[in-house]
Amino acid sequence: MNAKWSRFNIVSVVLGFAFLYLPIVLLVVYSFNESRLVTVWSGFSTKWYVTLFNNHALMDAAWVTIRVGLLSATIATVLGTLAALALTRYTRFRGRMLFSGMVYAPLVMPEVITGLSMLLLFVSINLDRGFWTLLLAHITFSMCFVAVVVQSRLISFDRSLEEAAQDLGATPVVTFMKITLPLILPAVLSGWVLAFTLSLDDLVISSFTSGPGATTLPMKIYSQVRFGVTPEINAICTILIALVTTGVIIASIVNKRREVQRQRDERAVYQAG
């Protein structure tokens, strides 16, 4: 009976992973297809990557997406880390419930509502839609994800290390920069990677808040897919997959090394004490 259930579980896992990742594998494979028909394999070729880099519309959209992703992820990481510190370290202050609700609201709010509300905000303050409105929108919805990741690390943070540093004469700013930030840096980096990935992927909110000259790559791909999938789209999607995968691997390696170094430092502190 156990063996039968074991086989069932294995088959279920294999089918689940195939359902999730087989379309991605097919997309990558057909990006090297010689034929213009994306469903008919006629030989290996990289000509669609060359064609892609000569497609100025797609490259401009990719450049906008990268700029928005880098800037929004960086700013959202700073604001999300500060919000996580406020929610973790200061458990009682006036307006804490309202502040917490505002930070976590984008997590549960549908993207259509978020995009529409931001569109109405920009229209009401007479702010022309473009790159900066798109950047503000991405910062708004990605900041909450950073706050969740960093707050989960701060909850298990050993405050005695900060207290020891302050007892030795370190100011709160020096304590944060020398003690707190290096120890929570893996979570901060994870939050940045998550914010960057969400920015690259967003379509709905970007459609509401973008303007002339600020078309993102998901918006451009969606507008072209409605008229048919071309191998150029497969090529740009393959590059995005490679970019995100590389970022996740680098972040995982950095986090692993930081975690090992943190454990060594903590053991050295406890042994010295």
mmCIF file of C-alpha atoms in Angstrom:
data_model
loop_
_atom_site.group_PDB
_atom_site.id
_atom_site.type_symbol
_atom_site.label_atom_id
_atom_site.label_comp_id
_atom_site.label_asym_id
_atom_site.label_seq_id
_atom_site.Cartn_x
_atom_site.Cartn_y
_atom_site.Cartn_z
ATOM 1 C CA MET A 1 0.000 0.000 0.000
ATOM 2 C CA ASN A 2 2.811 2.373 0.861
ATOM 3 C CA ALA A 3 4.635 1.543 -2.375
ATOM 4 C CA LYS A 4 1.460 2.194 -4.357
ATOM 5 C CA TRP A 5 1.000 5.587 -2.722
ATOM 6 C CA SER A 6 4.682 6.311 -3.245
ATOM 7 C CA ARG A 7 4.373 5.715 -6.990
ATOM 8 C CA PHE A 8 1.265 7.863 -7.072
ATOM 9 C CA ASN A 9 3.095 10.705 -5.347
ATOM 10 C CA ILE A 10 6.033 10.453 -7.736
ATOM 11 C CA VAL A 11 3.765 10.525 -10.779
ATOM 12 C CA SER A 12 1.852 13.482 -9.332
ATOM 13 C CA VAL A 13 5.050 15.455 -8.732
ATOM 14 C CA VAL A 14 6.383 14.677 -12.226
ATOM 15 C CA LEU A 15 3.120 15.716 -13.869
ATOM 16 C CA GLY A 16 2.966 18.865 -11.768
ATOM 17 C CA PHE A 17 6.482 19.942 -12.694
ATOM 18 C CA ALA A 18 5.855 19.052 -16.336
ATOM 19 C CA PHE A 19 2.721 21.194 -16.348
ATOM 20 C CA LEU A 20 4.650 24.127 -14.878
ATOM 21 C CA TYR A 21 7.975 23.955 -16.698
ATOM 22 C CA LEU A 22 7.421 22.066 -19.972
ATOM 23 C CA PRO A 23 5.919 25.166 -21.686
ATOM 24 C CA ILE A 24 8.997 27.174 -20.624
ATOM 25 C CA VAL A 25 11.322 24.497 -22.017
ATOM 26 C CA LEU A 26 9.407 24.465 -25.317
ATOM 27 C CA LEU A 27 9.585 28.262 -25.502
ATOM 28 C CA VAL A 28 13.371 28.181 -25.061
ATOM 29 C CA VAL A 29 13.812 25.371 -27.603
ATOM 30 C CA TYR A 30 11.689 27.051 -30.266
ATOM 31 C CA SER A 31 13.563 30.332 -29.843
ATOM 32 C CA PHE A 32 16.359 28.556 -31.771
ATOM 33 C CA ASN A 33 14.015 27.391 -34.525
ATOM 34 C CA GLU A 34 14.958 28.136 -38.131
ATOM 35 C CA SER A 35 11.347 28.432 -39.239
ATOM 36 C CA ARG A 36 9.213 31.493 -38.678
ATOM 37 C CA LEU A 37 6.391 29.190 -37.598
ATOM 38 C CA VAL A 38 6.872 28.781 -33.860
ATOM 39 C CA THR A 39 5.188 25.357 -33.778
ATOM 40 C CA VAL A 40 7.107 23.766 -36.677
ATOM 41 C CA TRP A 41 10.725 22.761 -36.067
ATOM 42 C CA SER A 42 12.892 23.101 -39.194
ATOM 43 C CA GLY A 43 16.419 23.245 -37.801
ATOM 44 C CA PHE A 44 18.663 24.970 -35.289
ATOM 45 C CA SER A 45 19.376 28.665 -35.806
ATOM 46 C CA THR A 46 20.177 31.805 -33.809
ATOM 47 C CA LYS A 47 18.964 34.217 -36.482
ATOM 48 C CA TRP A 48 15.952 35.296 -34.411
ATOM 49 C CA TYR A 49 18.261 36.625 -31.711
ATOM 50 C CA VAL A 50 20.015 38.716 -34.359
ATOM 51 C CA THR A 51 16.642 39.881 -35.637
ATOM 52 C CA LEU A 52 15.597 40.678 -32.085
ATOM 53 C CA PHE A 53 18.538 42.998 -31.470
ATOM 54 C CA ASN A 54 17.677 44.794 -34.706
ATOM 55 C CA ASN A 55 14.075 45.282 -33.563
ATOM 56 C CA HIS A 56 14.309 48.776 -32.082
ATOM 57 C CA ALA A 57 10.777 48.759 -30.687
ATOM 58 C CA LEU A 58 11.391 45.630 -28.599
ATOM 59 C CA MET A 59 14.851 46.796 -27.522
ATOM 60 C CA ASP A 60 13.498 50.189 -26.410
ATOM 61 C CA ALA A 61 10.780 48.449 -24.406
ATOM 62 C CA ALA A 62 13.383 46.136 -22.860
ATOM 63 C CA TRP A 63 15.559 49.124 -21.898
ATOM 64 C CA VAL A 64 12.586 50.844 -20.232
ATOM 65 C CA THR A 65 11.773 47.632 -18.360
ATOM 66 C CA ILE A 66 15.351 47.205 -17.121
ATOM 67 C CA ARG A 67 15.603 50.828 -15.962
ATOM 68 C CA VAL A 68 12.268 50.724 -14.168
ATOM 69 C CA GLY A 69 13.128 47.356 -12.621
ATOM 70 C CA LEU A 70 16.522 48.439 -11.290
ATOM 71 C CA LEU A 71 15.340 51.789 -9.926
ATOM 72 C CA SER A 72 12.067 50.526 -8.463
ATOM 73 C CA ALA A 73 13.706 47.480 -6.859
ATOM 74 C CA THR A 74 16.423 49.627 -5.257
ATOM 75 C CA ILE A 75 14.053 52.284 -3.904
ATOM 76 C CA ALA A 76 11.490 49.685 -2.823
ATOM 77 C CA THR A 77 14.215 47.764 -0.986
ATOM 78 C CA VAL A 78 15.227 50.857 0.989
ATOM 79 C CA LEU A 79 11.643 51.806 1.840
ATOM 80 C CA GLY A 80 10.579 48.216 2.530
ATOM 81 C CA THR A 81 13.539 47.658 4.857
ATOM 82 C CA LEU A 82 12.728 50.818 6.795
ATOM 83 C CA ALA A 83 9.071 49.797 7.010
ATOM 84 C CA ALA A 84 10.042 46.342 8.290
ATOM 85 C CA LEU A 85 12.283 47.934 10.927
ATOM 86 C CA ALA A 86 9.472 50.224 12.060
ATOM 87 C CA LEU A 87 6.960 47.372 12.317
ATOM 88 C CA THR A 88 9.395 45.053 14.100
ATOM 89 C CA ARG A 89 11.217 47.381 16.474
ATOM 90 C CA TYR A 90 8.411 49.795 17.329
ATOM 91 C CA THR A 91 5.448 47.653 18.237
ATOM 92 C CA ARG A 92 3.479 50.483 19.840
ATOM 93 C CA PHE A 93 3.076 53.844 18.172
ATOM 94 C CA ARG A 94 0.098 55.894 17.113
ATOM 95 C CA GLY A 95 -1.178 54.855 13.705
ATOM 96 C CA ARG A 96 0.704 51.548 13.648
ATOM 97 C CA MET A 97 -2.333 49.589 12.468
ATOM 98 C CA LEU A 98 -3.005 52.081 9.677
ATOM 99 C CA PHE A 99 0.653 52.062 8.671
ATOM 100 C CA SER A 100 0.766 48.266 8.648
ATOM 101 C CA GLY A 101 -2.386 48.097 6.551
ATOM 102 C CA MET A 102 -1.015 50.584 4.026
ATOM 103 C CA VAL A 103 2.251 48.647 3.727
ATOM 104 C CA TYR A 104 0.577 45.273 3.177
ATOM 105 C CA ALA A 105 -2.429 46.447 1.143
ATOM 106 C CA PRO A 106 -0.851 45.772 -2.289
ATOM 107 C CA LEU A 107 -0.321 42.140 -1.257
ATOM 108 C CA VAL A 108 -4.039 41.398 -1.144
ATOM 109 C CA MET A 109 -5.441 44.059 -3.447
ATOM 110 C CA PRO A 110 -6.144 43.011 -7.063
ATOM 111 C CA GLU A 111 -3.749 44.556 -9.563
ATOM 112 C CA VAL A 112 -6.628 46.050 -11.535
ATOM 113 C CA ILE A 113 -7.748 48.052 -8.510
ATOM 114 C CA THR A 114 -4.187 49.127 -7.714
ATOM 115 C CA GLY A 115 -3.544 50.235 -11.290
ATOM 116 C CA LEU A 116 -6.845 52.052 -11.605
ATOM 117 C CA SER A 117 -6.444 53.837 -8.277
ATOM 118 C CA MET A 118 -2.952 55.013 -9.215
ATOM 119 C CA LEU A 119 -4.211 56.169 -12.593
ATOM 120 C CA LEU A 120 -6.921 58.223 -10.906
ATOM 121 C CA LEU A 121 -4.316 59.661 -8.518
ATOM 122 C CA PHE A 122 -2.020 60.763 -11.340
ATOM 123 C CA VAL A 123 -4.940 62.272 -13.247
ATOM 124 C CA SER A 124 -6.224 64.136 -10.170
ATOM 125 C CA ILE A 125 -2.838 65.761 -9.495
ATOM 126 C CA ASN A 126 -2.396 66.486 -13.225
ATOM 127 C CA LEU A 127 0.748 64.370 -13.542
ATOM 128 C CA ASP A 128 1.456 63.260 -17.084
ATOM 129 C CA ARG A 129 1.821 59.534 -17.430
ATOM 130 C CA GLY A 130 5.228 58.315 -18.477
ATOM 131 C CA PHE A 131 8.421 56.870 -17.065
ATOM 132 C CA TRP A 132 8.123 58.477 -13.628
ATOM 133 C CA THR A 133 4.519 57.477 -13.015
ATOM 134 C CA LEU A 134 5.433 53.938 -14.057
ATOM 135 C CA LEU A 135 8.363 53.999 -11.621
ATOM 136 C CA LEU A 136 6.181 55.233 -8.745
ATOM 137 C CA ALA A 137 3.623 52.507 -9.411
ATOM 138 C CA HIS A 138 6.260 49.764 -9.394
ATOM 139 C CA ILE A 139 7.778 51.071 -6.174
ATOM 140 C CA THR A 140 4.349 51.069 -4.540
ATOM 141 C CA PHE A 141 3.410 47.459 -5.263
ATOM 142 C CA SER A 142 6.897 45.942 -4.811
ATOM 143 C CA MET A 143 7.772 47.656 -1.520
ATOM 144 C CA CYS A 144 5.364 45.487 0.467
ATOM 145 C CA PHE A 145 7.043 42.276 -0.716
ATOM 146 C CA VAL A 146 10.422 43.559 0.460
ATOM 147 C CA ALA A 147 8.909 44.503 3.815
ATOM 148 C CA VAL A 148 7.526 40.980 4.303
ATOM 149 C CA VAL A 149 10.856 39.310 3.478
ATOM 150 C CA VAL A 150 12.945 41.612 5.685
ATOM 151 C CA GLN A 151 10.454 41.523 8.559
ATOM 152 C CA SER A 152 10.594 37.719 8.636
ATOM 153 C CA ARG A 153 14.363 37.982 9.179
ATOM 154 C CA LEU A 154 14.108 40.727 11.786
ATOM 155 C CA ILE A 155 11.664 38.710 13.885
ATOM 156 C CA SER A 156 14.330 36.065 14.527
ATOM 157 C CA PHE A 157 17.139 38.621 14.841
ATOM 158 C CA ASP A 158 19.269 38.444 18.006
ATOM 159 C CA ARG A 159 18.977 41.917 19.560
ATOM 160 C CA SER A 160 21.759 41.163 22.049
ATOM 161 C CA LEU A 161 24.328 41.782 19.301
ATOM 162 C CA GLU A 162 23.050 45.327 18.862
ATOM 163 C CA GLU A 163 22.952 45.864 22.603
ATOM 164 C CA ALA A 164 26.558 44.698 22.906
ATOM 165 C CA ALA A 165 27.648 47.138 20.213
ATOM 166 C CA GLN A 166 25.840 50.040 21.881
ATOM 167 C CA ASP A 167 27.328 49.110 25.262
ATOM 168 C CA LEU A 168 30.745 49.468 23.635
ATOM 169 C CA GLY A 169 29.914 53.010 22.538
ATOM 170 C CA ALA A 170 28.461 52.584 19.055
ATOM 171 C CA THR A 171 25.734 55.012 18.018
ATOM 172 C CA PRO A 172 22.415 53.676 16.669
ATOM 173 C CA VAL A 173 23.447 54.563 13.106
ATOM 174 C CA VAL A 174 26.820 52.824 13.452
ATOM 175 C CA THR A 175 25.146 49.827 15.063
ATOM 176 C CA PHE A 176 22.730 49.528 12.180
ATOM 177 C CA MET A 177 25.422 49.879 9.509
ATOM 178 C CA LYS A 178 28.003 47.622 11.187
ATOM 179 C CA ILE A 179 25.838 45.019 12.957
ATOM 180 C CA THR A 180 22.209 44.960 11.838
ATOM 181 C CA LEU A 181 22.533 45.524 8.092
ATOM 182 C CA PRO A 182 25.248 42.893 7.466
ATOM 183 C CA LEU A 183 23.219 40.292 9.376
ATOM 184 C CA ILE A 184 19.953 41.001 7.544
ATOM 185 C CA LEU A 185 21.646 41.573 4.177
ATOM 186 C CA PRO A 186 20.628 38.141 2.770
ATOM 187 C CA ALA A 187 16.972 39.026 3.355
ATOM 188 C CA VAL A 188 17.492 42.487 1.884
ATOM 189 C CA LEU A 189 19.084 41.004 -1.241
ATOM 190 C CA SER A 190 16.274 38.460 -1.516
ATOM 191 C CA GLY A 191 13.748 41.277 -1.287
ATOM 192 C CA TRP A 192 15.577 43.197 -4.013
ATOM 193 C CA VAL A 193 15.597 40.204 -6.353
ATOM 194 C CA LEU A 194 11.892 39.609 -5.686
ATOM 195 C CA ALA A 195 11.044 43.272 -6.328
ATOM 196 C CA PHE A 196 13.091 43.293 -9.530
ATOM 197 C CA THR A 197 11.423 40.116 -10.786
ATOM 198 C CA LEU A 198 7.946 41.452 -10.030
ATOM 199 C CA SER A 199 8.761 44.666 -11.871
ATOM 200 C CA LEU A 200 9.946 42.757 -14.936
ATOM 201 C CA ASP A 201 6.782 40.653 -14.919
ATOM 202 C CA ASP A 202 4.127 43.288 -14.306
ATOM 203 C CA LEU A 203 1.598 43.971 -17.035
ATOM 204 C CA VAL A 204 -1.698 45.102 -15.497
ATOM 205 C CA ILE A 205 -0.469 47.980 -13.319
ATOM 206 C CA SER A 206 1.975 49.105 -16.009
ATOM 207 C CA SER A 207 -0.873 49.293 -18.532
ATOM 208 C CA PHE A 208 -2.700 51.805 -16.316
ATOM 209 C CA THR A 209 0.270 53.956 -15.313
ATOM 210 C CA SER A 210 2.493 54.031 -18.397
ATOM 211 C CA GLY A 211 2.452 56.685 -21.078
ATOM 212 C CA PRO A 212 4.133 57.715 -24.329
ATOM 213 C CA GLY A 213 7.746 56.547 -24.432
ATOM 214 C CA ALA A 214 7.302 54.303 -21.381
ATOM 215 C CA THR A 215 6.095 51.029 -22.876
ATOM 216 C CA THR A 216 7.424 48.059 -20.931
ATOM 217 C CA LEU A 217 8.441 44.759 -22.452
ATOM 218 C CA PRO A 218 5.427 42.773 -21.111
ATOM 219 C CA MET A 219 3.116 45.385 -22.631
ATOM 220 C CA LYS A 220 4.940 45.217 -25.961
ATOM 221 C CA ILE A 221 4.898 41.408 -25.984
ATOM 222 C CA TYR A 222 1.195 41.322 -25.123
ATOM 223 C CA SER A 223 0.358 43.760 -27.917
ATOM 224 C CA GLN A 224 2.249 41.610 -30.440
ATOM 225 C CA VAL A 225 0.925 38.268 -29.202
ATOM 226 C CA ARG A 226 -2.606 39.353 -30.044
ATOM 227 C CA PHE A 227 -1.560 39.307 -33.716
ATOM 228 C CA GLY A 228 0.409 36.053 -33.436
ATOM 229 C CA VAL A 229 3.488 34.713 -31.679
ATOM 230 C CA THR A 230 6.777 35.260 -33.534
ATOM 231 C CA PRO A 231 10.185 33.662 -32.854
ATOM 232 C CA GLU A 232 11.468 37.075 -31.749
ATOM 233 C CA ILE A 233 9.112 36.933 -28.772
ATOM 234 C CA ASN A 234 10.455 33.474 -27.917
ATOM 235 C CA ALA A 235 13.988 34.887 -28.070
ATOM 236 C CA ILE A 236 13.311 37.861 -25.793
ATOM 237 C CA CYS A 237 11.446 35.630 -23.325
ATOM 238 C CA THR A 238 14.405 33.231 -23.284
ATOM 239 C CA ILE A 239 16.742 36.112 -22.476
ATOM 240 C CA LEU A 240 14.441 37.218 -19.641
ATOM 241 C CA ILE A 241 14.342 33.681 -18.251
ATOM 242 C CA ALA A 242 18.139 33.518 -18.354
ATOM 243 C CA LEU A 243 18.422 36.927 -16.684
ATOM 244 C CA VAL A 244 16.059 36.083 -13.840
ATOM 245 C CA THR A 245 17.573 32.614 -13.350
ATOM 246 C CA THR A 246 21.071 34.083 -13.174
ATOM 247 C CA GLY A 247 19.939 36.671 -10.634
ATOM 248 C CA VAL A 248 18.286 34.043 -8.452
ATOM 249 C CA ILE A 249 21.370 31.808 -8.549
ATOM 250 C CA ILE A 250 23.694 34.693 -7.663
ATOM 251 C CA ALA A 251 21.420 35.810 -4.836
ATOM 252 C CA SER A 252 21.229 32.247 -3.495
ATOM 253 C CA ILE A 253 25.018 31.901 -3.518
ATOM 254 C CA VAL A 254 25.492 35.262 -1.811
ATOM 255 C CA ASN A 255 22.830 34.461 0.783
ATOM 256 C CA LYS A 256 24.403 31.083 1.497
ATOM 257 C CA ARG A 257 27.825 32.601 2.014
ATOM 258 C CA ARG A 258 26.392 35.372 4.187
ATOM 259 C CA GLU A 259 24.512 32.874 6.302
ATOM 260 C CA VAL A 260 27.637 30.774 6.824
ATOM 261 C CA GLN A 261 29.643 33.881 7.739
ATOM 262 C CA ARG A 262 26.891 35.040 10.102
ATOM 263 C CA GLN A 263 26.886 31.720 11.921
ATOM 264 C CA ARG A 264 30.664 31.859 12.252
ATOM 265 C CA ASP A 265 30.530 35.406 13.622
ATOM 266 C CA GLU A 266 27.832 34.513 16.124
ATOM 267 C CA ARG A 267 29.793 31.513 17.344
ATOM 268 C CA ALA A 268 32.894 33.683 17.703
ATOM 269 C CA VAL A 269 30.950 36.291 19.686
ATOM 270 C CA TYR A 270 29.432 33.699 22.023
ATOM 271 C CA GLN A 271 32.806 32.019 22.546
ATOM 272 C CA ALA A 272 34.448 35.355 23.307
ATOM 273 C CA GLY A 273 31.661 36.270 25.723
#
